[in-house]
Amino acid sequence: MAVARGEFSSKIGFILAAAGSAVGLGNIWGFPTNTAMNGGAAFVFVYLILAFCLAYPALMAELIIGRHAKSNAVAALSGESTKVPAARPFGFLVGITGIITAILILSFYGIVAGWMISYMIEPIAKMAGAPKAAEWLTDTSSTARNVFFTVLFMVATVYIIIGGVKNGIEKWSTRLMPLLIGLLVVLIIYVAMQDGAAQGFKKYLLPDFSRVTDPELLVDALGQAFFSLSLGVGTMLVYGSYIQRNENLVKLGTMVTLIDVGIAFIAGLLVIPAMYVAQAQGVQIFAEDGVTLLKEDTLIFQVLPQLFNTMGATGLVVGCAFFFLMSIAALTSSISLLEVPVAYAVESLKQDRKKSTIAIGSLILAVSIVIILNFGMLFGFVITLTTKYAQPLLGLCFCVFAGWLWHRNDILNEVKEGHPDAENSLFWKIWPWYVKFLCPLFIAAFFAKSVI
Ligand code: PHE
């Protein structure tokens, strides 16, 4: 008997889940720090263009393929809809590589998310008058602390995914996403009222256009856009497969992109002014040369906590809220990463959901622990391998599938579900040739640039 597939119960359920996947450490940590290190507003400008012109079409490719196939990425790409039978094994390979990439991303993501939790608890330990515990919580060299919080985070991720699409992913995304947005707004208002914030806003919002063609900036912005929209690993394909047939995919995809880009932008309004507020309080934010900013982990885990420290008791609350925000953002993304292998195990390998979620979660945890134990050698390596190489290349493959290897009629019919007039829409006039020629070409060009 076929296992009944889960589905999002409503439009808003899908939007919050997909936006929850997209909005994560990539937005609140990656985007602002990338912006700060790439000349401020110039990076924002390039990022916005790339997100809408390259990442959005690739997102649509995943959503359309997913909902049409109503299955996980491996089954979708190696199934009937791939019109060239010889390409089906290739589809299988792309799907499996996506799963492995999702597992690897989650293995480093879980470590970073664990740090967020420990930094969230640290102010509480201080308030409770336990300075020793507070010290341990922020001790980056403590393997015990790193392992403990990674385990804690993975347990939460596994718990939600066992619940399935409606009672796990949708339920928790609709609870956590509004909380995240509310917290973000409160923190921005608070930081904006502090001395030094104005200088940060200036840096963030006034572009230095001379940097716009800098190849490094372009490559960073593309990688950031693909990571942020959760592309290439099959996450959006799987979430797309849980959308009901009467929903308009074009509208949903656009909403998710707007929310993701919007929240990244808003997070910049928090983190960059906060850095300058810290500077106004005497905290060092630039390296020795006085021009280059400190590295991103230093910014989040040293500069910001130092800023919170200068604020006395209020700082404890603000610090706790900030890292709580980070932890929520990470959780709604990590569940989408875990759903990729779990959907494959349940549907294609016919395994029990609960058992496979626990087994895959444990496997990922094991990989995380190996990374923690060989941190210097593996942490940066896994991040580069997955986000700089695998994600753009897999994203390119999805575009090739949608543009060249799938039946065009299948794709059109799918877009028409929930959007009967699709054939005459602007989307259908542009997207098919765009995803066929321009997207693969541009992604390949950027990729070549980043490798050479
Ligand atoms: N988009 C998430 C973030 O910005 C990360 C992610 C990547 C999630 C790939 C799922 C798949 O943090």
XYZ file of C-alpha atoms and ligand atoms in Angstrom:
464
model
C 0.000 0.000 0.000
C 1.291 3.438 -0.872
C 2.037 5.663 2.104
C -0.322 8.689 2.130
C 1.745 11.776 1.379
C 1.720 14.747 3.681
C 0.483 18.098 2.440
C 0.527 21.653 3.726
C -3.001 22.435 4.828
C -3.006 26.016 3.575
C -1.241 28.600 1.489
C 0.047 30.401 4.548
C 1.252 27.099 6.001
C 3.447 26.532 2.960
C 4.655 30.132 2.802
C 5.727 30.139 6.442
C 7.370 26.718 6.149
C 9.270 27.585 2.955
C 10.163 31.037 4.240
C 11.184 29.342 7.487
C 13.535 27.116 5.521
C 14.918 30.045 3.572
C 15.255 32.404 6.521
C 18.035 31.046 8.673
C 21.554 31.659 9.816
C 22.223 32.571 6.180
C 19.998 35.631 6.519
C 20.663 36.823 10.017
C 24.309 35.921 10.229
C 25.634 35.301 6.696
C 23.998 38.160 4.862
C 24.814 41.047 7.216
C 28.395 39.914 7.780
C 28.943 39.271 4.059
C 27.558 42.740 3.430
C 29.811 44.297 6.033
C 32.861 42.612 4.554
C 32.023 43.394 0.932
C 31.680 47.140 1.099
C 28.201 47.538 2.584
C 25.394 48.635 0.296
C 27.194 47.623 -2.942
C 26.831 44.019 -1.848
C 23.163 44.519 -0.966
C 22.539 45.927 -4.433
C 24.205 43.006 -6.252
C 22.579 40.497 -3.928
C 19.092 41.797 -4.658
C 19.671 41.540 -8.408
C 21.080 38.010 -8.216
C 18.399 36.808 -5.820
C 15.600 37.865 -8.147
C 17.285 37.148 -11.496
C 19.054 33.854 -10.776
C 17.899 32.357 -7.503
C 14.175 32.994 -7.966
C 13.987 31.196 -11.360
C 15.915 28.271 -9.873
C 13.519 28.191 -6.912
C 10.575 28.045 -9.314
C 12.211 25.119 -11.141
C 12.354 23.170 -7.866
C 8.815 24.036 -6.798
C 7.311 23.111 -10.162
C 9.223 19.839 -10.501
C 8.362 18.949 -6.911
C 4.651 19.572 -7.106
C 4.357 17.862 -10.458
C 6.126 14.728 -9.320
C 4.560 14.818 -5.831
C 7.648 13.037 -4.585
C 11.143 13.533 -3.202
C 13.943 14.782 -5.440
C 15.431 11.401 -6.330
C 12.105 9.925 -7.444
C 11.133 13.133 -9.249
C 14.288 13.480 -11.302
C 14.680 9.824 -12.186
C 10.979 9.279 -12.963
C 8.657 9.370 -15.969
C 8.625 13.107 -16.440
C 12.250 13.166 -17.492
C 11.609 12.911 -21.194
C 15.056 11.602 -22.147
C 15.240 8.119 -20.544
C 19.038 8.198 -20.711
C 18.974 11.211 -18.379
C 17.129 9.340 -15.618
C 20.239 7.821 -14.021
C 21.696 11.321 -14.083
C 18.562 12.543 -12.299
C 19.030 9.834 -9.711
C 22.613 10.963 -9.173
C 21.619 14.626 -8.832
C 18.937 13.694 -6.284
C 21.303 11.562 -4.226
C 24.033 14.210 -4.341
C 21.415 16.683 -3.107
C 20.604 14.397 -0.181
C 24.271 14.011 0.735
C 24.712 17.778 0.490
C 21.680 18.364 2.738
C 23.142 15.952 5.297
C 26.512 17.706 5.217
C 24.975 21.181 5.442
C 22.917 20.110 8.427
C 25.988 18.637 10.087
C 27.754 22.023 10.228
C 24.540 23.998 10.598
C 23.726 22.020 13.751
C 27.076 22.971 15.273
C 26.564 26.680 14.638
C 22.959 26.478 15.833
C 24.234 24.804 19.006
C 26.476 27.818 19.638
C 23.445 30.065 19.239
C 21.621 28.120 21.951
C 24.577 28.256 24.311
C 24.927 32.014 23.787
C 21.192 32.336 24.428
C 21.527 30.584 27.784
C 24.676 32.444 28.854
C 22.871 35.660 29.930
C 20.420 33.510 31.896
C 23.330 31.835 33.694
C 24.729 35.277 34.494
C 21.405 36.504 35.824
C 21.137 33.361 37.933
C 24.515 34.193 39.443
C 26.419 31.289 37.917
C 29.494 32.927 36.329
C 31.378 29.623 35.970
C 28.540 28.132 33.936
C 28.330 31.324 31.861
C 32.016 31.048 31.080
C 31.672 27.421 30.003
C 28.721 28.297 27.765
C 30.836 30.645 25.667
C 34.043 28.630 25.770
C 34.616 27.854 22.090
C 37.389 25.407 22.880
C 35.172 23.169 25.016
C 34.369 20.013 23.057
C 31.824 18.984 25.686
C 29.912 22.232 25.268
C 30.005 22.019 21.458
C 28.816 18.418 21.401
C 26.136 18.967 24.053
C 24.431 21.847 22.274
C 24.671 20.251 18.839
C 22.923 17.190 20.282
C 20.255 19.380 21.877
C 19.576 21.169 18.612
C 19.420 17.943 16.614
C 16.986 16.413 19.097
C 14.643 19.382 18.560
C 15.002 19.052 14.775
C 14.293 15.309 14.861
C 11.320 15.822 17.181
C 9.645 18.225 14.755
C 10.324 16.108 11.664
C 8.876 12.987 13.268
C 5.590 14.936 13.417
C 5.437 15.020 9.616
C 4.383 17.790 7.252
C 1.242 19.135 8.906
C 1.870 18.370 12.571
C 5.590 18.987 12.491
C 6.898 21.313 9.793
C 3.767 23.407 9.275
C 2.741 23.605 12.909
C 6.142 24.730 14.136
C 6.874 27.073 11.232
C 3.589 28.919 11.779
C 4.428 29.269 15.465
C 8.056 30.248 15.136
C 8.133 32.531 12.073
C 5.854 35.294 13.455
C 7.870 35.176 16.677
C 11.066 35.602 14.691
C 9.767 38.606 12.770
C 8.412 40.242 15.929
C 11.701 39.792 17.794
C 13.693 41.120 14.865
C 11.622 44.311 14.725
C 11.875 44.927 18.485
C 15.655 44.464 18.412
C 16.080 46.807 15.432
C 14.124 49.561 17.173
C 16.208 49.120 20.288
C 19.569 49.192 18.482
C 18.520 52.109 16.242
C 18.059 54.259 19.356
C 21.657 53.736 20.526
C 24.660 55.988 19.794
C 26.590 55.020 16.690
C 23.670 53.340 14.917
C 23.384 56.140 12.343
C 26.876 55.442 11.046
C 25.925 51.784 10.590
C 22.792 52.670 8.645
C 24.892 54.846 6.352
C 27.396 52.083 5.691
C 24.562 49.662 4.991
C 22.384 51.830 2.792
C 24.706 54.067 0.758
C 26.411 51.981 -1.936
C 29.976 52.378 -3.100
C 29.299 51.513 -6.744
C 32.973 51.105 -7.592
C 32.789 47.705 -5.872
C 29.786 46.370 -7.802
C 31.851 44.594 -10.470
C 34.343 43.091 -8.035
C 34.392 39.363 -8.996
C 34.769 38.241 -5.411
C 31.736 40.252 -4.392
C 29.711 38.733 -7.257
C 30.633 35.170 -6.353
C 29.919 35.771 -2.664
C 26.554 37.319 -3.495
C 25.509 34.393 -5.696
C 26.568 31.807 -3.123
C 24.715 33.758 -0.461
C 21.559 33.903 -2.609
C 21.563 30.141 -3.295
C 22.260 29.258 0.306
C 19.660 31.667 1.571
C 16.891 30.395 -0.694
C 17.755 26.797 0.297
C 18.441 25.825 -3.319
C 20.125 22.867 -4.950
C 19.690 20.234 -2.271
C 16.063 19.349 -2.976
C 14.566 21.144 0.027
C 12.362 23.398 -2.028
C 11.519 20.505 -4.336
C 10.263 18.450 -1.403
C 8.361 21.375 0.111
C 6.927 22.048 -3.364
C 5.720 18.465 -3.495
C 3.616 19.106 -0.379
C 1.726 22.056 -1.920
C -1.897 21.400 -2.848
C -2.761 21.314 -6.545
C -5.137 24.281 -6.375
C -2.445 26.731 -5.264
C -0.739 29.200 -7.601
C 2.942 28.229 -7.617
C 4.183 31.427 -9.229
C 2.603 33.522 -6.522
C 3.845 31.269 -3.724
C 7.421 31.200 -5.060
C 7.423 34.985 -5.388
C 6.144 35.418 -1.841
C 8.830 33.142 -0.426
C 11.575 34.987 -2.318
C 10.271 38.361 -1.144
C 10.095 37.239 2.479
C 13.564 35.701 2.374
C 15.195 38.708 0.756
C 13.154 41.064 2.951
C 14.238 39.386 6.158
C 17.882 39.305 5.079
C 17.603 43.026 4.412
C 15.913 43.691 7.737
C 18.514 41.566 9.563
C 21.128 43.869 8.045
C 19.323 46.788 9.666
C 19.953 45.083 12.985
C 23.423 43.592 12.733
C 25.333 46.338 10.906
C 24.128 49.261 13.065
C 24.716 47.032 16.116
C 28.369 46.702 15.088
C 28.771 50.447 14.948
C 26.955 50.884 18.242
C 29.508 48.455 19.668
C 32.290 50.569 18.211
C 30.816 53.700 19.780
C 30.966 51.823 23.104
C 34.665 51.174 22.622
C 34.452 47.619 21.267
C 36.912 46.854 18.486
C 35.162 45.961 15.208
C 37.978 46.473 12.726
C 41.130 44.383 12.420
C 44.609 45.852 13.037
C 44.677 47.649 9.661
C 41.641 49.712 10.686
C 39.779 48.969 7.417
C 38.956 45.264 7.325
C 36.211 44.142 9.621
C 36.829 41.329 12.054
C 35.887 37.879 10.803
C 32.196 36.959 10.817
C 32.292 34.564 13.756
C 34.168 37.177 15.767
C 31.508 39.742 14.897
C 28.592 37.632 16.049
C 30.148 35.820 18.980
C 32.448 38.497 20.385
C 31.491 41.955 19.177
C 27.757 41.595 19.784
C 28.064 39.943 23.227
C 30.570 42.665 24.194
C 27.997 45.222 23.098
C 25.316 43.516 25.192
C 27.749 43.506 28.142
C 28.100 47.266 27.981
C 24.336 47.613 28.433
C 24.113 46.176 31.925
C 20.939 44.323 32.877
C 19.105 45.353 29.694
C 21.980 43.863 27.745
C 21.352 40.465 29.278
C 17.765 40.475 28.056
C 18.669 41.850 24.626
C 21.493 39.316 24.247
C 19.264 36.440 25.221
C 16.581 37.641 22.776
C 19.093 38.024 19.957
C 20.437 34.493 20.268
C 16.938 33.105 20.765
C 16.076 34.722 17.434
C 19.090 33.040 15.832
C 18.119 29.673 17.302
C 14.564 29.863 15.946
C 15.784 30.892 12.515
C 18.162 27.932 12.529
C 15.491 25.473 13.637
C 12.974 26.270 10.883
C 15.822 25.765 8.374
C 17.268 22.618 9.888
C 13.914 20.829 9.769
C 13.749 21.480 6.024
C 17.232 20.021 5.609
C 16.336 16.892 7.550
C 13.118 16.442 5.567
C 15.176 15.888 2.364
C 16.707 12.511 3.326
C 13.668 11.535 5.420
C 11.253 12.023 2.496
C 13.488 9.782 0.384
C 13.715 7.083 3.058
C 9.954 7.080 3.661
C 8.778 7.224 0.049
C 11.402 5.544 -2.039
C 12.862 3.117 0.488
C 9.473 2.504 2.185
C 10.775 3.051 5.711
C 8.864 4.088 8.791
C 8.941 7.857 9.299
C 9.810 7.859 12.970
C 12.531 5.224 12.705
C 14.165 6.762 9.641
C 14.082 10.263 11.139
C 15.856 9.041 14.261
C 18.364 6.992 12.244
C 19.198 9.818 9.825
C 19.297 12.366 12.650
C 21.800 10.149 14.484
C 23.913 9.776 11.369
C 24.026 13.557 10.915
C 24.903 13.995 14.560
C 27.767 11.536 14.127
C 29.078 13.604 11.222
C 28.756 16.773 13.337
C 30.766 15.176 16.110
C 33.499 14.128 13.683
C 33.613 17.754 12.506
C 33.777 19.064 16.087
C 36.649 16.699 16.881
C 38.572 17.763 13.757
C 37.346 21.313 13.713
C 40.304 23.084 12.128
C 40.502 20.599 9.303
C 36.828 19.915 8.556
C 34.558 22.808 9.505
C 35.609 25.295 6.817
C 36.115 22.500 4.320
C 32.549 21.153 4.633
C 31.077 24.658 4.368
C 33.076 25.450 1.222
C 32.373 22.071 -0.351
C 28.611 22.292 0.160
C 27.791 25.963 -0.215
C 30.379 27.129 -2.706
C 30.544 24.078 -4.955
C 27.669 21.645 -4.482
C 24.770 24.084 -4.132
C 25.359 26.216 -7.252
C 26.230 23.134 -9.346
C 23.137 21.239 -8.202
C 21.039 24.378 -8.740
C 22.354 24.438 -12.282
C 21.331 20.783 -12.743
C 17.779 21.571 -11.569
C 17.584 24.352 -14.155
C 18.825 21.950 -16.839
C 16.140 19.464 -15.830
C 13.389 22.067 -15.915
C 14.655 23.659 -19.128
C 15.873 20.724 -21.203
C 15.000 17.361 -19.769
C 11.414 17.656 -18.597
C 8.363 17.637 -20.854
C 7.545 21.275 -21.412
C 3.838 20.470 -21.419
C 4.087 18.828 -18.023
C 5.680 21.976 -16.697
C 3.100 24.274 -18.274
C 0.227 22.122 -17.037
C 1.681 22.188 -13.568
C 2.009 25.967 -13.553
C -1.584 26.182 -14.820
C -2.907 24.308 -11.776
C -4.121 27.043 -9.485
C -3.223 29.610 -12.165
C -5.392 28.813 -15.234
C -4.244 31.849 -17.162
C -0.564 30.997 -16.726
C 0.119 30.564 -20.438
C -0.448 34.263 -21.054
C 1.321 35.463 -17.957
C 4.565 37.394 -17.854
C 6.083 34.511 -15.928
C 5.494 32.027 -18.731
C 6.783 34.464 -21.359
C 10.111 34.786 -19.602
C 10.812 31.884 -17.287
C 11.001 28.895 -19.739
C 13.780 30.275 -21.931
C 15.346 32.019 -19.018
C 15.751 28.822 -17.020
C 16.825 26.976 -20.169
C 19.592 29.295 -21.343
C 20.410 32.200 -19.095
C 20.332 30.567 -15.676
C 22.640 27.650 -16.514
C 24.978 29.954 -18.392
C 25.238 32.524 -15.623
C 25.525 29.996 -12.846
C 28.259 28.155 -14.777
C 30.097 31.425 -15.407
C 29.952 32.405 -11.744
C 30.987 28.949 -10.710
C 33.986 28.966 -13.055
C 34.954 32.347 -11.637
C 34.778 31.104 -8.057
C 36.879 28.033 -8.796
C 39.597 29.719 -10.833
N 18.426 28.846 3.780
C 18.998 28.473 5.035
C 19.651 29.715 5.653
O 19.606 30.772 5.102
C 19.988 27.353 4.911
C 19.554 26.192 4.077
C 20.304 25.817 2.975
C 18.392 25.492 4.380
C 19.905 24.769 2.159
C 17.977 24.431 3.574
C 18.734 24.074 2.468
O 20.204 29.647 6.707
